[in-house]
Short mmCIF file of C-alpha atoms and ligand atoms in Angstrom, two decimals:
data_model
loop_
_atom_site.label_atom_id
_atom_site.label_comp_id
_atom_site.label_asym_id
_atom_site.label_seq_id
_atom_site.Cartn_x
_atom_site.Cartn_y
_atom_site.Cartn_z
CA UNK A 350 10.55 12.63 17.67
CA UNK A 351 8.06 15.15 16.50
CA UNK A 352 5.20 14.12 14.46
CA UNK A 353 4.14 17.28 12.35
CA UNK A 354 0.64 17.05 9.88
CA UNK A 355 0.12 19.62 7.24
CA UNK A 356 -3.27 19.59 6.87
CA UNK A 357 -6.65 21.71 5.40
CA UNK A 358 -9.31 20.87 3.88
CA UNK A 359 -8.76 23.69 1.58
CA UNK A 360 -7.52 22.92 -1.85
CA UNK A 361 -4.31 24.94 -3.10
CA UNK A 362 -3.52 26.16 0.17
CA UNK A 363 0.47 25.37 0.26
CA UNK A 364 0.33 22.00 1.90
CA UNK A 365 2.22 19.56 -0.15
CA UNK A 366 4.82 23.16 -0.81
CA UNK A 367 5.48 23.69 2.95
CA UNK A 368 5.81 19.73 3.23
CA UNK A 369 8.40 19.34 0.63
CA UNK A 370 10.52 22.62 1.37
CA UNK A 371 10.33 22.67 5.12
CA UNK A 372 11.05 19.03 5.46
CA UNK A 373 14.23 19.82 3.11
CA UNK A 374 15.11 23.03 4.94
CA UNK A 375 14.66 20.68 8.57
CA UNK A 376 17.13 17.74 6.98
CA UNK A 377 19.42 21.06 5.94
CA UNK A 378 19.67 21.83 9.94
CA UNK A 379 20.75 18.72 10.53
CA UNK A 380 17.79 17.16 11.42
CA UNK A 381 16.84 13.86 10.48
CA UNK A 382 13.44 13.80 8.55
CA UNK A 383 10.64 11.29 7.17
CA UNK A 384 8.15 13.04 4.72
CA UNK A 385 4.93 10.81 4.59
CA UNK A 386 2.75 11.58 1.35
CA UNK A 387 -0.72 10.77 2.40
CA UNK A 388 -2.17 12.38 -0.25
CA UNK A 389 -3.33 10.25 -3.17
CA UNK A 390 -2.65 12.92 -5.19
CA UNK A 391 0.57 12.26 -4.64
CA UNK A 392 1.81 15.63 -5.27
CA UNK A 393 4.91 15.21 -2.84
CA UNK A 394 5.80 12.27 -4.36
CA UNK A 395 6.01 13.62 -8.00
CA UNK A 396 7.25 16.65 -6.77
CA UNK A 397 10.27 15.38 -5.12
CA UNK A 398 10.57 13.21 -8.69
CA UNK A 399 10.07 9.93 -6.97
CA UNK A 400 8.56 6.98 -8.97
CA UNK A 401 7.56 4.14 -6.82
CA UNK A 402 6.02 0.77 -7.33
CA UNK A 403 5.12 0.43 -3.59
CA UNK A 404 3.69 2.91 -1.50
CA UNK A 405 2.22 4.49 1.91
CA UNK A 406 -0.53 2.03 0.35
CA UNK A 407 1.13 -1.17 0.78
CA UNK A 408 1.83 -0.25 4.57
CA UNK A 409 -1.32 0.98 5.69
CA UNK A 410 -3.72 -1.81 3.44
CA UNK A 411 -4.60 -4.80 5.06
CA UNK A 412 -6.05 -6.52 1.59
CA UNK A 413 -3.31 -5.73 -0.49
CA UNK A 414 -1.29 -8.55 -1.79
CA UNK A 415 1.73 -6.40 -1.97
CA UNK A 416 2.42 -5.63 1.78
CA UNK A 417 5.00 -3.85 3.12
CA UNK A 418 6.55 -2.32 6.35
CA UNK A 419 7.02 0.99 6.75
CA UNK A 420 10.81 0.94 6.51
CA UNK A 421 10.61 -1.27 2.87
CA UNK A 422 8.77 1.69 0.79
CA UNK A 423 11.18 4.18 2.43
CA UNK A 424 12.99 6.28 -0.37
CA UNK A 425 16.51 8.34 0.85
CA UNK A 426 16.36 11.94 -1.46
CA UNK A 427 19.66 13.04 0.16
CA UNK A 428 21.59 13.69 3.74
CA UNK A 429 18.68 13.11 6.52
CA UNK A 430 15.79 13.76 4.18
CA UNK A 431 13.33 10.26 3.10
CA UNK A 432 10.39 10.31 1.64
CA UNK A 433 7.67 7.87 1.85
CA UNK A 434 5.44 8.00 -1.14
CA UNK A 435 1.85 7.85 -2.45
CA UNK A 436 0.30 6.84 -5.23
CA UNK A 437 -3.47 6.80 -6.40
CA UNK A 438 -4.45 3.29 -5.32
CA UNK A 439 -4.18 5.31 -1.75
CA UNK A 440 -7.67 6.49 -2.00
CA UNK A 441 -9.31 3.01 -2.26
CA UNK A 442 -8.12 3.03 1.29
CA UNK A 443 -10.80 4.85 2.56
CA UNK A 444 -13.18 2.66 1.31
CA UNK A 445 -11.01 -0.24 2.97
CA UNK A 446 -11.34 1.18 6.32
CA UNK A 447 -14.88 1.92 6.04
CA UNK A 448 -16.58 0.16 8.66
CA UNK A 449 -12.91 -1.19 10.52
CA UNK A 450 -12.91 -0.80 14.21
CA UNK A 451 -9.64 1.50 14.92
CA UNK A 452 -9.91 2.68 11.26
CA UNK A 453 -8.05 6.35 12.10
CA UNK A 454 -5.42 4.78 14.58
CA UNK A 455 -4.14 2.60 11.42
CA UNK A 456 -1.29 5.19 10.41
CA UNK A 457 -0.58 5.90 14.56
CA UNK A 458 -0.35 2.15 15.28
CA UNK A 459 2.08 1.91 12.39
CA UNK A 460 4.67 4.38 13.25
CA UNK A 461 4.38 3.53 17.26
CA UNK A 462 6.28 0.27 15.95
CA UNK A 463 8.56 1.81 13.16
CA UNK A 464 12.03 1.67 14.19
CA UNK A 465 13.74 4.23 12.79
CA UNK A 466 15.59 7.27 14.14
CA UNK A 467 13.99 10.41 12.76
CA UNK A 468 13.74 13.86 14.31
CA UNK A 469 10.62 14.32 12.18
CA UNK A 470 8.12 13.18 10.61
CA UNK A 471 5.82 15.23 8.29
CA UNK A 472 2.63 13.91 7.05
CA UNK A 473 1.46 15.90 3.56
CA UNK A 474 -2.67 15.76 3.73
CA UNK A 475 -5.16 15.14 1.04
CA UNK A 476 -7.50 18.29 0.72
CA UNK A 477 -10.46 16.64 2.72
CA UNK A 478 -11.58 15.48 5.97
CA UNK A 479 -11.59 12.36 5.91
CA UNK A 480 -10.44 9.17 6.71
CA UNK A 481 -6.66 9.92 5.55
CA UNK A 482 -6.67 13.47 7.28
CA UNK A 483 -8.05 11.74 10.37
CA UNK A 484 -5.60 9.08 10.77
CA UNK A 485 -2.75 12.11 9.75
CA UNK A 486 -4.18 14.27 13.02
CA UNK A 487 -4.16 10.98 15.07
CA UNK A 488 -0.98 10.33 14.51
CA UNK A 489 0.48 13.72 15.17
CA UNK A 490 0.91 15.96 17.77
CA UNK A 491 1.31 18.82 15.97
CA UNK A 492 -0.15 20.38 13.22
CA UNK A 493 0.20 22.96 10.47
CA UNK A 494 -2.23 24.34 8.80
CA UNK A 495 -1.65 26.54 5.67
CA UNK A 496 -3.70 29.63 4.75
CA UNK A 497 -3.52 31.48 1.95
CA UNK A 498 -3.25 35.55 2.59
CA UNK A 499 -4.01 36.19 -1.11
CA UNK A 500 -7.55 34.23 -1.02
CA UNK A 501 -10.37 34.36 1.45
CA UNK A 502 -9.08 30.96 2.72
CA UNK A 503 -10.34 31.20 6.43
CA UNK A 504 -13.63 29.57 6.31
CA UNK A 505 -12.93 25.99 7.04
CA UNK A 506 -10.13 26.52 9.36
CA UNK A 507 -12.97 26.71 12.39
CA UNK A 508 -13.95 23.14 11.26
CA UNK A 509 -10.79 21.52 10.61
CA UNK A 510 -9.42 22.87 14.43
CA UNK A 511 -12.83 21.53 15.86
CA UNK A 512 -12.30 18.24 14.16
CA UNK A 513 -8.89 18.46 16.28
CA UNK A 514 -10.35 19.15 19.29
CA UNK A 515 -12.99 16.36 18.56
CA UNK A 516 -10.17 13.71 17.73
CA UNK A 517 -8.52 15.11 21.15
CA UNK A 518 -11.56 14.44 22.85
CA UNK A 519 -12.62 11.35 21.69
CA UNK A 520 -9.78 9.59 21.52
CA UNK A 521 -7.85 11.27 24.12
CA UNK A 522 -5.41 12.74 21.98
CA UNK A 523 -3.94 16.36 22.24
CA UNK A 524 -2.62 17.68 19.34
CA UNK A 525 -1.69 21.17 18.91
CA UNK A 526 -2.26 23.27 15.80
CA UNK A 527 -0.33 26.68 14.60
CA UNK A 528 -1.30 28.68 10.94
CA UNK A 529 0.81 29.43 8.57
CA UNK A 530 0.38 31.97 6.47
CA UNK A 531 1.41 31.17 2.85
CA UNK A 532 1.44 32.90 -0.71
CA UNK A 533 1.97 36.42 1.11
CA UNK A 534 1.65 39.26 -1.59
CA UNK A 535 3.05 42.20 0.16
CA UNK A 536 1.95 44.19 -3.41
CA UNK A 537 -1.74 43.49 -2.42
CA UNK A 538 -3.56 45.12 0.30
CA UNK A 539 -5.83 42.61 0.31
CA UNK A 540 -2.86 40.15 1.93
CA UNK A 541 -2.43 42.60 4.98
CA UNK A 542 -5.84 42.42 5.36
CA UNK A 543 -5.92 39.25 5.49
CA UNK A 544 -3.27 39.19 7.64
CA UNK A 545 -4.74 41.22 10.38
CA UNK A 546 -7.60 38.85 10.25
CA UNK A 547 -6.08 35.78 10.98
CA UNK A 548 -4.02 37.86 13.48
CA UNK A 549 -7.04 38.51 15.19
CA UNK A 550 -8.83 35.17 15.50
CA UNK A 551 -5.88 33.30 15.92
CA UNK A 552 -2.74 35.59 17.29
CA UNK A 553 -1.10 32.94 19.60
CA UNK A 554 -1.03 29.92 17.46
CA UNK A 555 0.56 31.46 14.36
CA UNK A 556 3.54 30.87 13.08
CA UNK A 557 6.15 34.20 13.52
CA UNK A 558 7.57 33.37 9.93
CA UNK A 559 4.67 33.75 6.49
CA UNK A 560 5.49 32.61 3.68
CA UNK A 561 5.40 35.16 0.79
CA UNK A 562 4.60 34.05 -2.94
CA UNK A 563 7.55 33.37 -5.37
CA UNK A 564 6.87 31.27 -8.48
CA UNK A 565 10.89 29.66 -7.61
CA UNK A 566 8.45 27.40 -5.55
CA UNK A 567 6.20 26.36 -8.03
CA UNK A 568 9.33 26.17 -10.63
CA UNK A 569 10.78 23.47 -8.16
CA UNK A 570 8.18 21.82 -7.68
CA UNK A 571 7.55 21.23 -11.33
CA UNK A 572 11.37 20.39 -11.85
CA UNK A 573 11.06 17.57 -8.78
CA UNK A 574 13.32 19.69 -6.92
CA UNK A 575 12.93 21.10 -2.94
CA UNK A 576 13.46 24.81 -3.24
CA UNK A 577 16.84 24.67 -1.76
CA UNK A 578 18.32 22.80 -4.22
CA UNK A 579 16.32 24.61 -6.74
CA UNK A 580 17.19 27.83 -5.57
CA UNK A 581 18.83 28.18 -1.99
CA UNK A 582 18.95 31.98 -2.28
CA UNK A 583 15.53 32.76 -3.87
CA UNK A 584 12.28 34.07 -1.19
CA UNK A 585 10.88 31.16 -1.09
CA UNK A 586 14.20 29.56 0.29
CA UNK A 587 14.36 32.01 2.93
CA UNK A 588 11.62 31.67 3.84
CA UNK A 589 11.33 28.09 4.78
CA UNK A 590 14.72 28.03 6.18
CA UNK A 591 13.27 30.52 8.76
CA UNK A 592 10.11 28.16 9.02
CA UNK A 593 12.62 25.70 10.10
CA UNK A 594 14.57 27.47 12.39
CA UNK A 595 11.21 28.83 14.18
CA UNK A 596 9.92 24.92 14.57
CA UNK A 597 13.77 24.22 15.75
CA UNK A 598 13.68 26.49 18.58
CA UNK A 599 10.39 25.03 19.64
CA UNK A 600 12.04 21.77 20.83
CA UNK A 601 12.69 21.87 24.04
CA UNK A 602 9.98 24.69 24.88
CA UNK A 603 6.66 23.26 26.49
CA UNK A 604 3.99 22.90 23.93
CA UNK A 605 1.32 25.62 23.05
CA UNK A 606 -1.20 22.92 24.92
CA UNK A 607 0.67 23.14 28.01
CA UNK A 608 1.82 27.10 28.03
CA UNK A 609 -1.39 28.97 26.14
CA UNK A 610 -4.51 30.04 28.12
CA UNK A 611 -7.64 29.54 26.69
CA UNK A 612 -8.18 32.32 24.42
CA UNK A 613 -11.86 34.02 24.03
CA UNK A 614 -11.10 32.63 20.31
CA UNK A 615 -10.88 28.88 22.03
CA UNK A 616 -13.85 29.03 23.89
CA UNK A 617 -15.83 30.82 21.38
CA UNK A 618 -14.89 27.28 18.99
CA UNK A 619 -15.64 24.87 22.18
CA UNK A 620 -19.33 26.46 21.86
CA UNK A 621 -19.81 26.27 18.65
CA UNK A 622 -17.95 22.83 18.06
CA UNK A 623 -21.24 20.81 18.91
CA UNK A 624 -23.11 22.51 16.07
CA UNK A 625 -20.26 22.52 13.84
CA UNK A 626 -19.41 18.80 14.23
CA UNK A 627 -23.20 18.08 13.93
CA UNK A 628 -22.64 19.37 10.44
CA UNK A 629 -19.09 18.20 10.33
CA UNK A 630 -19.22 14.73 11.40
CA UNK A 631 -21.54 13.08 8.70
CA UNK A 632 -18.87 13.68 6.27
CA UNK A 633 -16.39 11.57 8.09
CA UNK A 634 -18.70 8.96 6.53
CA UNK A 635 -17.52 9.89 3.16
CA UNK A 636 -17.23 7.10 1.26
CA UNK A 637 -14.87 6.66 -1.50
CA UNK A 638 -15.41 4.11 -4.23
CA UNK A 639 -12.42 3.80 -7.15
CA UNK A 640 -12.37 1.71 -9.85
CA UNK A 641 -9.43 1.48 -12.54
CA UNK A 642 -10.52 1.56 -16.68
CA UNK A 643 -7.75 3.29 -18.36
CA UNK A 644 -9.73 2.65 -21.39
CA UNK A 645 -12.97 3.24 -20.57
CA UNK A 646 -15.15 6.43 -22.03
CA UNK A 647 -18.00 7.02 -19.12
CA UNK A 648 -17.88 4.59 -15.85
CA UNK A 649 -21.11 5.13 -13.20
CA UNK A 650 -21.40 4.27 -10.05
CA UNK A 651 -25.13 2.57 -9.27
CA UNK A 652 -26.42 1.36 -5.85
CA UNK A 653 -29.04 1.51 -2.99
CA UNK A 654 -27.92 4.65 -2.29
CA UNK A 655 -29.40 5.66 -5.30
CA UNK A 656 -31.30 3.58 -6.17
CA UNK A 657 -29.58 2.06 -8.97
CA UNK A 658 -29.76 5.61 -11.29
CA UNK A 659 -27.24 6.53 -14.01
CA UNK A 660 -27.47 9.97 -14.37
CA UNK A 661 -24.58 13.48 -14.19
CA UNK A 662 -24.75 12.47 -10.13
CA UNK A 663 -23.45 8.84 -10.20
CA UNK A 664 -21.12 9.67 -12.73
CA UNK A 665 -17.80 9.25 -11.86
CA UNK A 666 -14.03 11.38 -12.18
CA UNK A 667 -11.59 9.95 -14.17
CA UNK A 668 -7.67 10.64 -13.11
CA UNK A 669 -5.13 8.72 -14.56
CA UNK A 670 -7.16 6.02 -15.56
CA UNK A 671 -8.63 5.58 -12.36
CA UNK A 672 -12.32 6.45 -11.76
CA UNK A 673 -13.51 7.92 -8.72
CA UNK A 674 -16.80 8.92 -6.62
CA UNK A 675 -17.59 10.21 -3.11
CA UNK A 676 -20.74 9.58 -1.41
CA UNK A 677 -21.62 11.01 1.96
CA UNK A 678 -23.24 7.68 3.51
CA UNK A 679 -25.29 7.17 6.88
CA UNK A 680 -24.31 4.21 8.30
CA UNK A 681 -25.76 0.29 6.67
CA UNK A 682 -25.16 -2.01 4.07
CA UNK A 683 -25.26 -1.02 0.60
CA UNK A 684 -24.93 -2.69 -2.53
CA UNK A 685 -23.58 -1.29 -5.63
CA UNK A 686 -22.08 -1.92 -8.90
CA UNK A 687 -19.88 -0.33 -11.61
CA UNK A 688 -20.96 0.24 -14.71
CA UNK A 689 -17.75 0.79 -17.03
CA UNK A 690 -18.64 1.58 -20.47
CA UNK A 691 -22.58 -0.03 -19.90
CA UNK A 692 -20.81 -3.25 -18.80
CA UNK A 693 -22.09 -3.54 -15.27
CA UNK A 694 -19.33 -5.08 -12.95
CA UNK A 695 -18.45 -5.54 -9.31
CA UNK A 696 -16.09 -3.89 -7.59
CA UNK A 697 -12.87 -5.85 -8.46
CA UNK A 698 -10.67 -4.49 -5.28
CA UNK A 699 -13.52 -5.35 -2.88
CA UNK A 700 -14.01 -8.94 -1.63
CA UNK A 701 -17.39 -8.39 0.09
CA UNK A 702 -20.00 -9.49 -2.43
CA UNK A 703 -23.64 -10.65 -2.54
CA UNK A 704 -25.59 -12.88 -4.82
CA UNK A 705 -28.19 -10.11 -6.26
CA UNK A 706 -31.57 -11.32 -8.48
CA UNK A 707 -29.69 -11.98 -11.62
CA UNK A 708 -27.69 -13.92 -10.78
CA UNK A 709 -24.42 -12.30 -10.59
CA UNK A 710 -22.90 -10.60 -7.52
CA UNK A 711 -23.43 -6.95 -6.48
CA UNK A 712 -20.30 -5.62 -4.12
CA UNK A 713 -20.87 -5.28 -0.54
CA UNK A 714 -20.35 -1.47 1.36
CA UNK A 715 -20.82 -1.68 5.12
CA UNK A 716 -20.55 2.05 6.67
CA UNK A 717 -20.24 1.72 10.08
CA UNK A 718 -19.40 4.72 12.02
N1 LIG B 881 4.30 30.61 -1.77
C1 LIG B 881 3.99 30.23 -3.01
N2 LIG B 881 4.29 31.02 -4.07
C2 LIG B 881 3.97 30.64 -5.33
N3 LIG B 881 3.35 29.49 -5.64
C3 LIG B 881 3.02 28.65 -4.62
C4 LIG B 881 3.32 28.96 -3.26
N4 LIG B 881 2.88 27.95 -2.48
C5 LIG B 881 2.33 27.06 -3.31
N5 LIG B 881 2.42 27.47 -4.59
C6 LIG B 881 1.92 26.77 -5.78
O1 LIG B 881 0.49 26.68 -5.66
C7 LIG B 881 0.04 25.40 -6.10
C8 LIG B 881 -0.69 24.70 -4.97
O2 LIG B 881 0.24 24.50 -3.92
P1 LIG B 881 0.32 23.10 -3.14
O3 LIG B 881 0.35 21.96 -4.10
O4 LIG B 881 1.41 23.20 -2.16
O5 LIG B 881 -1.08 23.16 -2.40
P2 LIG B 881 -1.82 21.98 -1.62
O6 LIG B 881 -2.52 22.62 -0.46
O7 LIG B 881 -0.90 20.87 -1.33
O8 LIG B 881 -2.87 21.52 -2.72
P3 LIG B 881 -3.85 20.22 -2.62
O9 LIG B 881 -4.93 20.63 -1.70
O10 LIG B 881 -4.31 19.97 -4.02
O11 LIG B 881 -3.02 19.10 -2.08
C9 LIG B 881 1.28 24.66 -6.58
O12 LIG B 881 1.40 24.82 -7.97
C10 LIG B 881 2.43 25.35 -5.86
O13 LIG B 881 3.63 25.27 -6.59
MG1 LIG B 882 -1.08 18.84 -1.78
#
C-alpha cells in the first residue's frame, strides 16, 4: 500500500484538486483508493458532494463522545474510490493534541491497524504546518507537493521539504517528496519561467507530467464531481490520468530515497535546515483555539498570553459559525477565556479548567513541545 500526502503550506496551490482528480483517475486504473480529507476546510469533502455527520474527527479525537474507527466514517463514491471526510470541528484537534505525547503519530498509529485493502491512500492537507500536516507527513511515505507555475509559489517549498527531512530525522521516518507543477499557462511566459526554475532547484524529484490550468477543474469541483466524470476528455482529465499512470509505473521501481544521489540542491537544504527550522519549528507550537456561536456578532479570545486584552489581535475568524484563532505559543500553561458577544465563557470543548479570582473557571492550555 502506498501512503501518498498532498501537502504545502501554500494556500491555492492545487492540493485538495490533485487529491480529488488523481485519486479518481488512480481508482479509474483499477486501483483501489482511500482519499483522507485532513483539511478542516473540508474542501475534498464538499467537493466530492459528500455530507457527513461523522468524520476524520471522530477517528483521530480522543475526547469526542462520538468515536469512531476508521472503517465506520468510510464513504464508497464509486468502483475502488472512498473517501474519508472532514468537517470543521477537525481543527479543534490541534488544540486536542497540544501537549499529547505521540501527538503527530496519531493519524500513523491509526492506519497501521486499519484493515482494509487499499492500493492507496491520499491524505488532502490543510494549508499550514502544523499539527494536521505533521501527522499527514508521518504517516506517509510519499509526498506531493503542488506548485503553482502561474504564481511565484516557490518560497515555502525549502521549509516544508526541511520539515520532511526534520520529521525523517527525528522520528526516523523517510519519506520522499516529488513537485508537481500545477495551473500551467503555456499562454504566459511567466509559467516557463517558472518552470525552468523549479527545474533547476529541484530537476530529479519532479513529477514528468504538469498540470496545465483548465477552469473544467474548478467547474467539477463546484458541481461535486472528480474531473473524469465531469469531463473525461477535457485537459484537466488528461492530465491527471497521466499523473496516474506516471505514479503507476513507480510501483515496483525503488524509491527516489533509495536510487537519487544527493543533489548540490539536497545538501545546500541540509545546511540551511538548522537555521530554517530554528525559524520553522516555533510554529509547530501553533495553537488553535475554536469556539462555535453561530449567532454571535464579535467573539475574542483573552488570556495570559495576552494578557487578558480585547483588541483587532485577539479577535477572532468566524467560518460557518465557528470562531477561530491561532496563536504561536512557547511552551507552559495558559489560561484563557472566550468572550462571545461580551459574555465571557470557558472553552466548552475543553475539559481542563481552573478556578480563577472570580470565582468562575478560566480553561486550561498546556503547550508542551
Ligand atoms: N489546474 C487548474 N486549473 C484551473 N483551476 C484550478 C486548477 N487547480 C486548482 N484550481 C482551482 O483553484 C482553486 C484552489 O485550488 P485547490 O482548492 O485545489 O487548492 P488547495 O491548495 O487545496 O487550497 P487550500 O490551501 O485552501 O486547501 C480551486 O477553485 C480550484 O478549482
Ligand atoms: Mg485544499
Amino acid at each position: 500500500m502506498r501512503i501518498i500526502t498532498i501537502s504545502n503550506q501554500k494556500g491555492g496551490c492545487g492540493k485538495t484538486t490533485t487529491s480529488i482528480n488523481l485519486a479518481a483517475a488512480l481508482a479509474t486504473n483499477q486501483r483501489k483508493v482511500l482519499l483522507i480529507d485532513l483539511d478542516p476546510q473540508a474542501h475534498a469533502t464538499s467537493g466530492l458532494n459528500i455530507k457527513a455527520d461523522l468524520s476524520i474527527y471522530n477517528v483521530l479525537s480522543k475526547i469526542t463522545n462520538k468515536k469512531c474507527k476508521l472503517e465506520e466514517i468510510i464513504q464508497n463514491l464509486g468502483e475502488n474510490f472512498d473517501l474519508a471526510p472532514s468537517s470543521i470541528i477537525l481543527s479543534t484537534l490541534e488544540q486536542e493534541l497540544s501537549g499529547e505525547i505521540g501527538r503527530e503519530s496519531r493519524l500513523c498509529d491509526t492506519l497501521k491497524i486499519f484493515k482494509n485493502n487499499y492500493d492507496y491512500i491520499l491524505i488532502d492537507c490543510p494549508p499550514n504546518l502544523g499539527i494536521l500536516t505533521i501527522n499527514a507527513i508521518r504517516a506517509a511515505n510519499e509526498i506531493i507537493i503542488p506548485v503553482e507555475a502561474s504564481r511565484f509559489s516557490l518560497e515555502g517549498v525549502s521549509q516544508l521539504t526541511s520539515i520532511i527531512n526534520l520529521i525523517a530525522e527525528r522520528l526516523n521516518h523517510s519519506v520522499e517528496f516529488r513537485i508537481l507543477v500545477t495551473n500551467f499557462d503555456s499562454r504566459l511566459r511567466h509559467s516557463f519561467t517558472m518552470l525552468e526554475r523549479i527545474k533547476t532547484d529541484y530537476k530529479n524529484r519532479m513529477f514528468s507530467n504538469i498540470i496545465h490550468v483548465n477552469v473544467k477543474l474548478k467547474e467539477a469541483q463546484n458541481e461535486g464531481l472528480n474531473i473524469l466524470a465531469y469531463d473525461k476528455y477535457c485537459r484537466g482529465a488528461k492530465d491527471y490520468f497521466s499523473l496516474s499512470r506516471e505514479i503507476i509505473t513507480q510501483e515496483n521501481t525503488p524509491t527516489l530515497n533509495q536510487t537519487v544521489e544527493k543533489t548540490t540542491v539536497n545538501k545546500a537544504f541540509d545546511k540551511r535546515m538548522k537555521e530554517i527550522l530554528k525559524k520553522e519549528l516555533p510554529k509547530l507550537n501553533e495553537v488553535v483555539l475554536t469556539v462555535k456561536a453561530p449567532d454571535a456578532k464579535e467573539v475574542y479570545l483573552a488570556g495570559e498570553f495576552n494578557n487578558w486584552k480585547l483588541d483587532e489581535d485577539s479577535r477572532m475568524e468566524q467560518t460557518n459559525g465557528c470562531w477561530t484563532k491561532r496563536l504561536d505559543l512557547n511552551n507552559g500553561k495558559y489560561r484563557y477565556r472566550f468572550v462571545i458577544d461580551g459574555n465571557w465563557t470557558e472553552d466548552p470543548a475543553n475539559p481542563l479548567t481552573q478556578l480563577n479570582t472570580y470565582g468562575t473557571l478560566d480553561s486550561l492550555l498546556e503547550v508542551n513541545k
